[in-house]
Coordinates of N, CA and C in Angstrom, one line a residue:
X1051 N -32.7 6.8 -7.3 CA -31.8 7.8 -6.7 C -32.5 8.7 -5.8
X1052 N -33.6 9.2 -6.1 CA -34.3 9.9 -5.5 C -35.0 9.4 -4.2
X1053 N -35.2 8.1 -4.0 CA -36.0 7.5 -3.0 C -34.7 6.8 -1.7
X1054 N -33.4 6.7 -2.4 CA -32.2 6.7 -1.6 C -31.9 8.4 -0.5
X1055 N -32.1 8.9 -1.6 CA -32.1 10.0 -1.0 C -33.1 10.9 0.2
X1056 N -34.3 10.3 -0.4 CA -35.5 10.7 0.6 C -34.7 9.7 2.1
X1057 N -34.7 8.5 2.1 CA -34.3 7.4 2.8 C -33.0 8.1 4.3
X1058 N -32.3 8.9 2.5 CA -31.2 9.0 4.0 C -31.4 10.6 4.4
X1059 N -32.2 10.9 4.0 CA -32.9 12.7 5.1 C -33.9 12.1 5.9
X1060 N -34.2 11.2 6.1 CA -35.8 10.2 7.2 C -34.5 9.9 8.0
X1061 N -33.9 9.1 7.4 CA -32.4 8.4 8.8 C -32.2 9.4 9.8
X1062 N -31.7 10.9 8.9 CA -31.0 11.7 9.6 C -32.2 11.9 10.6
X1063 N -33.2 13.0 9.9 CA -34.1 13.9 10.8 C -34.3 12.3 11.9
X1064 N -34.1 11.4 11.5 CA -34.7 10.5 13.2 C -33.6 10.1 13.8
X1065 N -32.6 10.7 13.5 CA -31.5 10.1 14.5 C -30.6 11.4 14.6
X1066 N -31.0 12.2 14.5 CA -31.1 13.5 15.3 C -30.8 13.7 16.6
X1067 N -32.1 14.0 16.9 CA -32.5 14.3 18.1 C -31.7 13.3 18.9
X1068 N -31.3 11.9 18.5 CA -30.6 11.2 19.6 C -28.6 11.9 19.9
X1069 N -28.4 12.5 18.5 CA -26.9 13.2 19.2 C -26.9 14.0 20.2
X1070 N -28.2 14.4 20.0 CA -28.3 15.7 21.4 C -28.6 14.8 22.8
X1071 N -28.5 13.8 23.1 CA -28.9 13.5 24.1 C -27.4 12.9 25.0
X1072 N -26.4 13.7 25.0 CA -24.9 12.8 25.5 C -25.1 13.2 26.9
X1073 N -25.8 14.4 27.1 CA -26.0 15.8 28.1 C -27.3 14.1 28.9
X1074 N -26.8 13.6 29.8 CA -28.2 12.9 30.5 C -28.9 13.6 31.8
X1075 N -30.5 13.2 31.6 CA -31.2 14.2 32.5 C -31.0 14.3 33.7
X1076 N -30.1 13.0 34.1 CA -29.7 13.6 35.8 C -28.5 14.1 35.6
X1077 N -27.7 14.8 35.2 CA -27.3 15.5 34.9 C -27.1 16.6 35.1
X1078 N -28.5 17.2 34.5 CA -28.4 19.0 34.3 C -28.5 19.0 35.6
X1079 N -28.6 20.1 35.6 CA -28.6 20.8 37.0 C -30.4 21.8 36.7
X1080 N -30.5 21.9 38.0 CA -32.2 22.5 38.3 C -32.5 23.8 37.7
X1081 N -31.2 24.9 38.0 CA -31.1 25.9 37.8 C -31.0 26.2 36.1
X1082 N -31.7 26.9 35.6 CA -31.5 26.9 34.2 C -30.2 28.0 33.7
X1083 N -29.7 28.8 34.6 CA -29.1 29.7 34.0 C -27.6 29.0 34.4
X1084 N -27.3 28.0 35.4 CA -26.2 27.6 35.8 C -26.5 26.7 34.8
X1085 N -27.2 25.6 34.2 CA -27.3 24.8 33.2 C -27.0 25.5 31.7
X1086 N -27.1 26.2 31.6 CA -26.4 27.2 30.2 C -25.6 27.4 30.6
X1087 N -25.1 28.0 31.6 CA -23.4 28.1 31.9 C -22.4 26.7 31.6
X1088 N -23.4 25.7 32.3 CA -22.4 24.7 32.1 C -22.7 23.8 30.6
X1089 N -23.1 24.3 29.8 CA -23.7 23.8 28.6 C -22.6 24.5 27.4
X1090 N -22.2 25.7 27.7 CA -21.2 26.9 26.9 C -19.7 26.2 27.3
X1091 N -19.6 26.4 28.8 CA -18.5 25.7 29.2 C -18.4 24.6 28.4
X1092 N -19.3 23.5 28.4 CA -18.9 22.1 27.9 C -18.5 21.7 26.6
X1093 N -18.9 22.7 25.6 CA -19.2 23.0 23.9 C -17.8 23.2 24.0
X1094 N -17.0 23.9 24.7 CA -15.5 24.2 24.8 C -14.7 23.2 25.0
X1095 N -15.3 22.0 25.7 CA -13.9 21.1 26.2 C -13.5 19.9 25.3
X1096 N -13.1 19.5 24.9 CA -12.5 18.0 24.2 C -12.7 17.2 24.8
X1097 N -13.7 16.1 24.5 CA -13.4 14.9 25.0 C -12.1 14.2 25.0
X1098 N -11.3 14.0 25.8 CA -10.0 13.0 26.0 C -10.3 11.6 25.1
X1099 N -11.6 11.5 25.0 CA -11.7 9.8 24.3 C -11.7 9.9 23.3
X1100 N -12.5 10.9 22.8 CA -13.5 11.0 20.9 C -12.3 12.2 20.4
X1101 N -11.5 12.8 21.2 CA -11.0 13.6 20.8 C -11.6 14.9 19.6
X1102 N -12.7 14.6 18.8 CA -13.2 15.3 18.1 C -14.4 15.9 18.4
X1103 N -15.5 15.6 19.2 CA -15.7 16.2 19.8 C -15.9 16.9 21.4
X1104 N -17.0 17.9 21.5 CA -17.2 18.3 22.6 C -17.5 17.3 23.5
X1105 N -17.4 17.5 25.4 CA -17.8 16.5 26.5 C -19.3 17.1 26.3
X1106 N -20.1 18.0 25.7 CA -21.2 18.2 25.6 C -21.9 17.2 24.6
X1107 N -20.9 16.5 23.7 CA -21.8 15.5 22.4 C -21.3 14.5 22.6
X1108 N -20.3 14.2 23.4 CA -20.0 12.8 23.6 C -20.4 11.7 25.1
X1109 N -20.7 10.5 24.7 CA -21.6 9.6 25.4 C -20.2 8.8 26.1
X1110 N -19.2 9.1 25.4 CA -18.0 8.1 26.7 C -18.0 8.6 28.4
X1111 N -17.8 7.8 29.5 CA -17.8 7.4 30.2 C -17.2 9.1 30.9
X1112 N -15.6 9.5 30.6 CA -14.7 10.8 31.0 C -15.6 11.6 30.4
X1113 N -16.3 11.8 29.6 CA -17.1 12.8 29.2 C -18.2 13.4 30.1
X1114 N -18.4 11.9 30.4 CA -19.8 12.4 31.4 C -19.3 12.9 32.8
X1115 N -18.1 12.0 33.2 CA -17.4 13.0 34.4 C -16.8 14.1 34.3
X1116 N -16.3 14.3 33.2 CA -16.2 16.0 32.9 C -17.4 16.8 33.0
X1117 N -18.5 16.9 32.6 CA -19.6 17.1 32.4 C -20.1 17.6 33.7
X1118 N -20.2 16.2 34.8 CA -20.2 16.2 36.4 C -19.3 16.9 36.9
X1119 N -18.1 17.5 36.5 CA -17.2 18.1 37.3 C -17.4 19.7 36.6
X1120 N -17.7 20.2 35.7 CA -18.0 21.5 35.4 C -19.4 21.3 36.3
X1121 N -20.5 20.9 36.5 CA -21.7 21.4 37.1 C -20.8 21.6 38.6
X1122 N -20.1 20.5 38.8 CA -20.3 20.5 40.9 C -19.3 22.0 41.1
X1123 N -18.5 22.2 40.0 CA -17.8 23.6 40.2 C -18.4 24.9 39.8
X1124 N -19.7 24.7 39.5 CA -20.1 26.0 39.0 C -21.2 25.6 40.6
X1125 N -21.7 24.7 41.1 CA -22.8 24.7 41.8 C -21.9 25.3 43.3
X1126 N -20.4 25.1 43.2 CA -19.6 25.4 44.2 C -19.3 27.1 44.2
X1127 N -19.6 27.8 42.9 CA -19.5 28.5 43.0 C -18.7 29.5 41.9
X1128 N -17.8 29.0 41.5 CA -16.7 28.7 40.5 C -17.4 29.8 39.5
X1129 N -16.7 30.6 38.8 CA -16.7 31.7 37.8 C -16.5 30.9 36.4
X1130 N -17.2 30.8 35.6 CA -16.8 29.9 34.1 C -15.4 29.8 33.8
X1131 N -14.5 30.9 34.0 CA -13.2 31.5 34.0 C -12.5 30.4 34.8
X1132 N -12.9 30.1 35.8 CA -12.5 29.3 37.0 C -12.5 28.0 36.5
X1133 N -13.6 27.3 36.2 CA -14.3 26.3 36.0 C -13.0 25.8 34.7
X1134 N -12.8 26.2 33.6 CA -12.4 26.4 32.7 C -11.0 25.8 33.4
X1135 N -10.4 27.2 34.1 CA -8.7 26.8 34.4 C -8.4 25.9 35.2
X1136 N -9.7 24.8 35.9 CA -9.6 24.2 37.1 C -9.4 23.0 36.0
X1137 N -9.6 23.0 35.2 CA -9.9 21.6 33.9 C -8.9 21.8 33.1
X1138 N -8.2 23.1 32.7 CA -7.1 23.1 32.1 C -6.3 22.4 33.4
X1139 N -6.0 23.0 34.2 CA -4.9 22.7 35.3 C -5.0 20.9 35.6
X1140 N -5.5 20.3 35.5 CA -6.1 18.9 35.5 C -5.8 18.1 34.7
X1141 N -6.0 18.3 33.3 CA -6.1 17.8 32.1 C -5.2 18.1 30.7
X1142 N -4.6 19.4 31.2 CA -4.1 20.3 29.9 C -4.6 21.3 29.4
X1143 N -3.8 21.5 28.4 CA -4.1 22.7 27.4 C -5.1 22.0 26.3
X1144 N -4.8 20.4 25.9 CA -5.5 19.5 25.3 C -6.8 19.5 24.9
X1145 N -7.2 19.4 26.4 CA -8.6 19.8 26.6 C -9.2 20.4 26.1
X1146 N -8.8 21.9 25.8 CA -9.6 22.9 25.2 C -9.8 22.6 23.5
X1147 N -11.0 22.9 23.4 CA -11.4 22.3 21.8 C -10.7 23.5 20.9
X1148 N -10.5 24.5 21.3 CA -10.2 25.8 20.9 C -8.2 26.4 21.5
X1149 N -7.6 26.0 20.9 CA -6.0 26.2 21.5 C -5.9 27.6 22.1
X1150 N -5.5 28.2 23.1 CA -5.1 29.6 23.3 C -4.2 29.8 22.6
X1151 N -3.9 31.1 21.8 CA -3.0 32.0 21.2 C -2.1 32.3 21.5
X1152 N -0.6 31.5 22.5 CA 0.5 31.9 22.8 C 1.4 31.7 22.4
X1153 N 2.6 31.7 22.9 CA 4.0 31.5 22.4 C 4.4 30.0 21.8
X1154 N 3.5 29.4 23.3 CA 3.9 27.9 22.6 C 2.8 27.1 21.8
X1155 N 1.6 27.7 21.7 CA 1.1 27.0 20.7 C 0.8 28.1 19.4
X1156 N 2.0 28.8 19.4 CA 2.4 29.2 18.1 C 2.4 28.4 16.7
X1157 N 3.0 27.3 16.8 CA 3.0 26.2 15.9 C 1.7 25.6 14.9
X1158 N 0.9 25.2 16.5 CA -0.7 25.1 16.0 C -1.1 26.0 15.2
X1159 N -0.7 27.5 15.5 CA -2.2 28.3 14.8 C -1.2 28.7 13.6
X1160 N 0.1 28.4 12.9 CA 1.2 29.1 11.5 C 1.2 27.8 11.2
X1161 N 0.9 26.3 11.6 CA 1.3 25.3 10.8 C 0.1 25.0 9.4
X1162 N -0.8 25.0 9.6 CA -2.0 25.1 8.2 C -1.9 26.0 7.4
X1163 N -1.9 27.4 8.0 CA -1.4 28.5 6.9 C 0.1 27.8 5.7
X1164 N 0.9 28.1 6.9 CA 2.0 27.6 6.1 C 2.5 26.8 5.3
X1165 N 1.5 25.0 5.7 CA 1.7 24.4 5.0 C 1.0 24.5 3.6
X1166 N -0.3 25.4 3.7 CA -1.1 25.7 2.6 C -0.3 26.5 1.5
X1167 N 0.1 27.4 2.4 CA 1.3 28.0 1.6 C 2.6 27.7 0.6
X1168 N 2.9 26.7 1.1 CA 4.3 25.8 0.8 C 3.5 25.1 -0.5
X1169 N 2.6 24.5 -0.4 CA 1.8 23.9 -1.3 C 1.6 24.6 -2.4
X1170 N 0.9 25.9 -2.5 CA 0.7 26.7 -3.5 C 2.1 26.8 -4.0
X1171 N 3.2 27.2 -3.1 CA 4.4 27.8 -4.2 C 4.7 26.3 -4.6
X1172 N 5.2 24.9 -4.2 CA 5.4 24.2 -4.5 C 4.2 24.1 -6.4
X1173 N 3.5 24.0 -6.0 CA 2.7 23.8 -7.4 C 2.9 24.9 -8.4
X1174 N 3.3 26.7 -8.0 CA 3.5 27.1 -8.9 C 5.3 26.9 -9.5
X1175 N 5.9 26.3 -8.2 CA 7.5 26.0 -9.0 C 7.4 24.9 -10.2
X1176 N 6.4 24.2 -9.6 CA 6.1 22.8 -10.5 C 5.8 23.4 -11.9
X1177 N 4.4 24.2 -11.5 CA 4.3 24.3 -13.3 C 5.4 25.7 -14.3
X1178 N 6.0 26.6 -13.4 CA 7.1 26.9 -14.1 C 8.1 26.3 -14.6
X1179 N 8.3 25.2 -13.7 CA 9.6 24.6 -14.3 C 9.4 23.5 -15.1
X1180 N 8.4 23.3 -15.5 CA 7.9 22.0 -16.3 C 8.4 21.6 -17.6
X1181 N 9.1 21.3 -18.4 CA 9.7 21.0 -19.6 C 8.6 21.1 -20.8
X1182 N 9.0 22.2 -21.9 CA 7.9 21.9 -23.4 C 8.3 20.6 -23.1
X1183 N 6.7 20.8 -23.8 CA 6.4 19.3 -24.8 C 7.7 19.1 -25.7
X1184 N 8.0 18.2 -26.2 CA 8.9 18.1 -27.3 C 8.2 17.9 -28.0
X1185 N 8.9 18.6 -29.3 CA 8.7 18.7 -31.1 C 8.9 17.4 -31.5
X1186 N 8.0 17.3 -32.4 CA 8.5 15.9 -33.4 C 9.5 16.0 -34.0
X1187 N 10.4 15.5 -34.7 CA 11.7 15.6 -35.7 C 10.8 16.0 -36.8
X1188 N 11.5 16.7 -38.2 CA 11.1 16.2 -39.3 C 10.4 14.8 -39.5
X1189 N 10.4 14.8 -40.6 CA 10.5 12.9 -41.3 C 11.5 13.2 -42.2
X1190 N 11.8 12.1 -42.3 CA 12.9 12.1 -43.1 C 12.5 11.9 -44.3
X1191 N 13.3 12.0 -45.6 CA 12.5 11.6 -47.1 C 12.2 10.3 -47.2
X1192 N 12.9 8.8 -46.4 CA 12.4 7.8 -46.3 C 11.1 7.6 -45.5
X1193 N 10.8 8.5 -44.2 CA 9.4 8.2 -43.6 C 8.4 9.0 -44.6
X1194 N 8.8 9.6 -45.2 CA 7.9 10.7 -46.4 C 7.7 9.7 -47.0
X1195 N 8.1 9.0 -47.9 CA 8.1 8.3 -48.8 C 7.4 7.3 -48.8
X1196 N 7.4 6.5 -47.0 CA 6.6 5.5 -46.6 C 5.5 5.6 -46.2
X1197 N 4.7 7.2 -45.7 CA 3.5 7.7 -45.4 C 2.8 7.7 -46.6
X1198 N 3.9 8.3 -47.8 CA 2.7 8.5 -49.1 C 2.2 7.0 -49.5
X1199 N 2.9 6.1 -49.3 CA 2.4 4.9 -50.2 C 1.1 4.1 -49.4
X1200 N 1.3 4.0 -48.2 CA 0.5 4.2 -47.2 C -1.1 4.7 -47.2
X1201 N -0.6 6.2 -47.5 CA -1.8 6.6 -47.8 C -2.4 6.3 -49.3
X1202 N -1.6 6.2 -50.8 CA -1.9 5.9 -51.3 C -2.6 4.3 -51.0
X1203 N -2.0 3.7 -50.5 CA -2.5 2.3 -50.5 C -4.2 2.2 -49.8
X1204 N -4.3 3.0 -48.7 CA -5.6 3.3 -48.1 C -6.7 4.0 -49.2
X1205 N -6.1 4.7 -50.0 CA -7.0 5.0 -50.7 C -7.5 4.0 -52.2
X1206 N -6.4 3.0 -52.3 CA -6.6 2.3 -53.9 C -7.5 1.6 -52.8
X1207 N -7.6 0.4 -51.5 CA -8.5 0.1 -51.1 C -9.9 -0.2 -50.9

């Protein structure tokens, strides 16, 4: 167990460093602080393909032209703010890994609560309304009668 275990923290720590590499080196851009810009930006957006992650961790194809289109808008000039709504206006509200807080995606941010909610009282109606156990009957003087001989009989044995 223990040497399975060593096995799979060696796997990890060496295949590591390969998730970080979706960002390829022609890529970045020269400037380091416009490369953090566009590295924050990216951490924000959804990949359309992997849907779960960032266009900064994913190696599909639209990823990497997302990727390319936040650098050439920030190298254009573009305010992160900018860059941001030029990709929402493009792509959706989808895109964003993070939903904004409005009217219409009210739903998204009360549907988990709620349904966690519903859940809890569902389980506390459950166990209030659960039926006792039921009681055994008596025995009757015939099952009395047939237990003692029973047990007598277990005991002459």
């Amino acid at each position: 167990m223990r040497r399975l275990f060593a096995v799979s923290v060696l796997l990890v720590a060496l295949l590591a460093p390969f998730a970080a590499l979706a960002v390829n080196p022609d890529e970045m851009l020269k400037d380091p602080a416009l490369e953090a810009r566009a590295r924050s930006i990216s951490e924000n957006l959804r990949c359309l393909v992997c849907q779960n992650e960032s266009i900064d961790d994913s190696n599909a194809d639209l990823a990497h032209d997302l990727r390319v289109l936040v650098r050439q808008r920030l190298v254009a000039g573009d305010s992160d703010q900018q860059v941001m709504q030029y990709i929402v206006d493009r792509y959706g509200e989808f895109v964003l890994l993070r939903p904004v807080f409005a009217w219409h995606t009210l739903a998204l941010w009360i549907a988990a609560p709620a349904a966690l909610l519903a859940g809890i009282a569902a389980i506390i109606v459950g166990l209030r309304h659960r039926p006792a156990p039921a009681r055994p009957s008596p025995m009757s003087p015939e099952e009395r009668e047939a237990l003692e001989r029973l047990r007598n009989r277990g005991a002459d044995g």
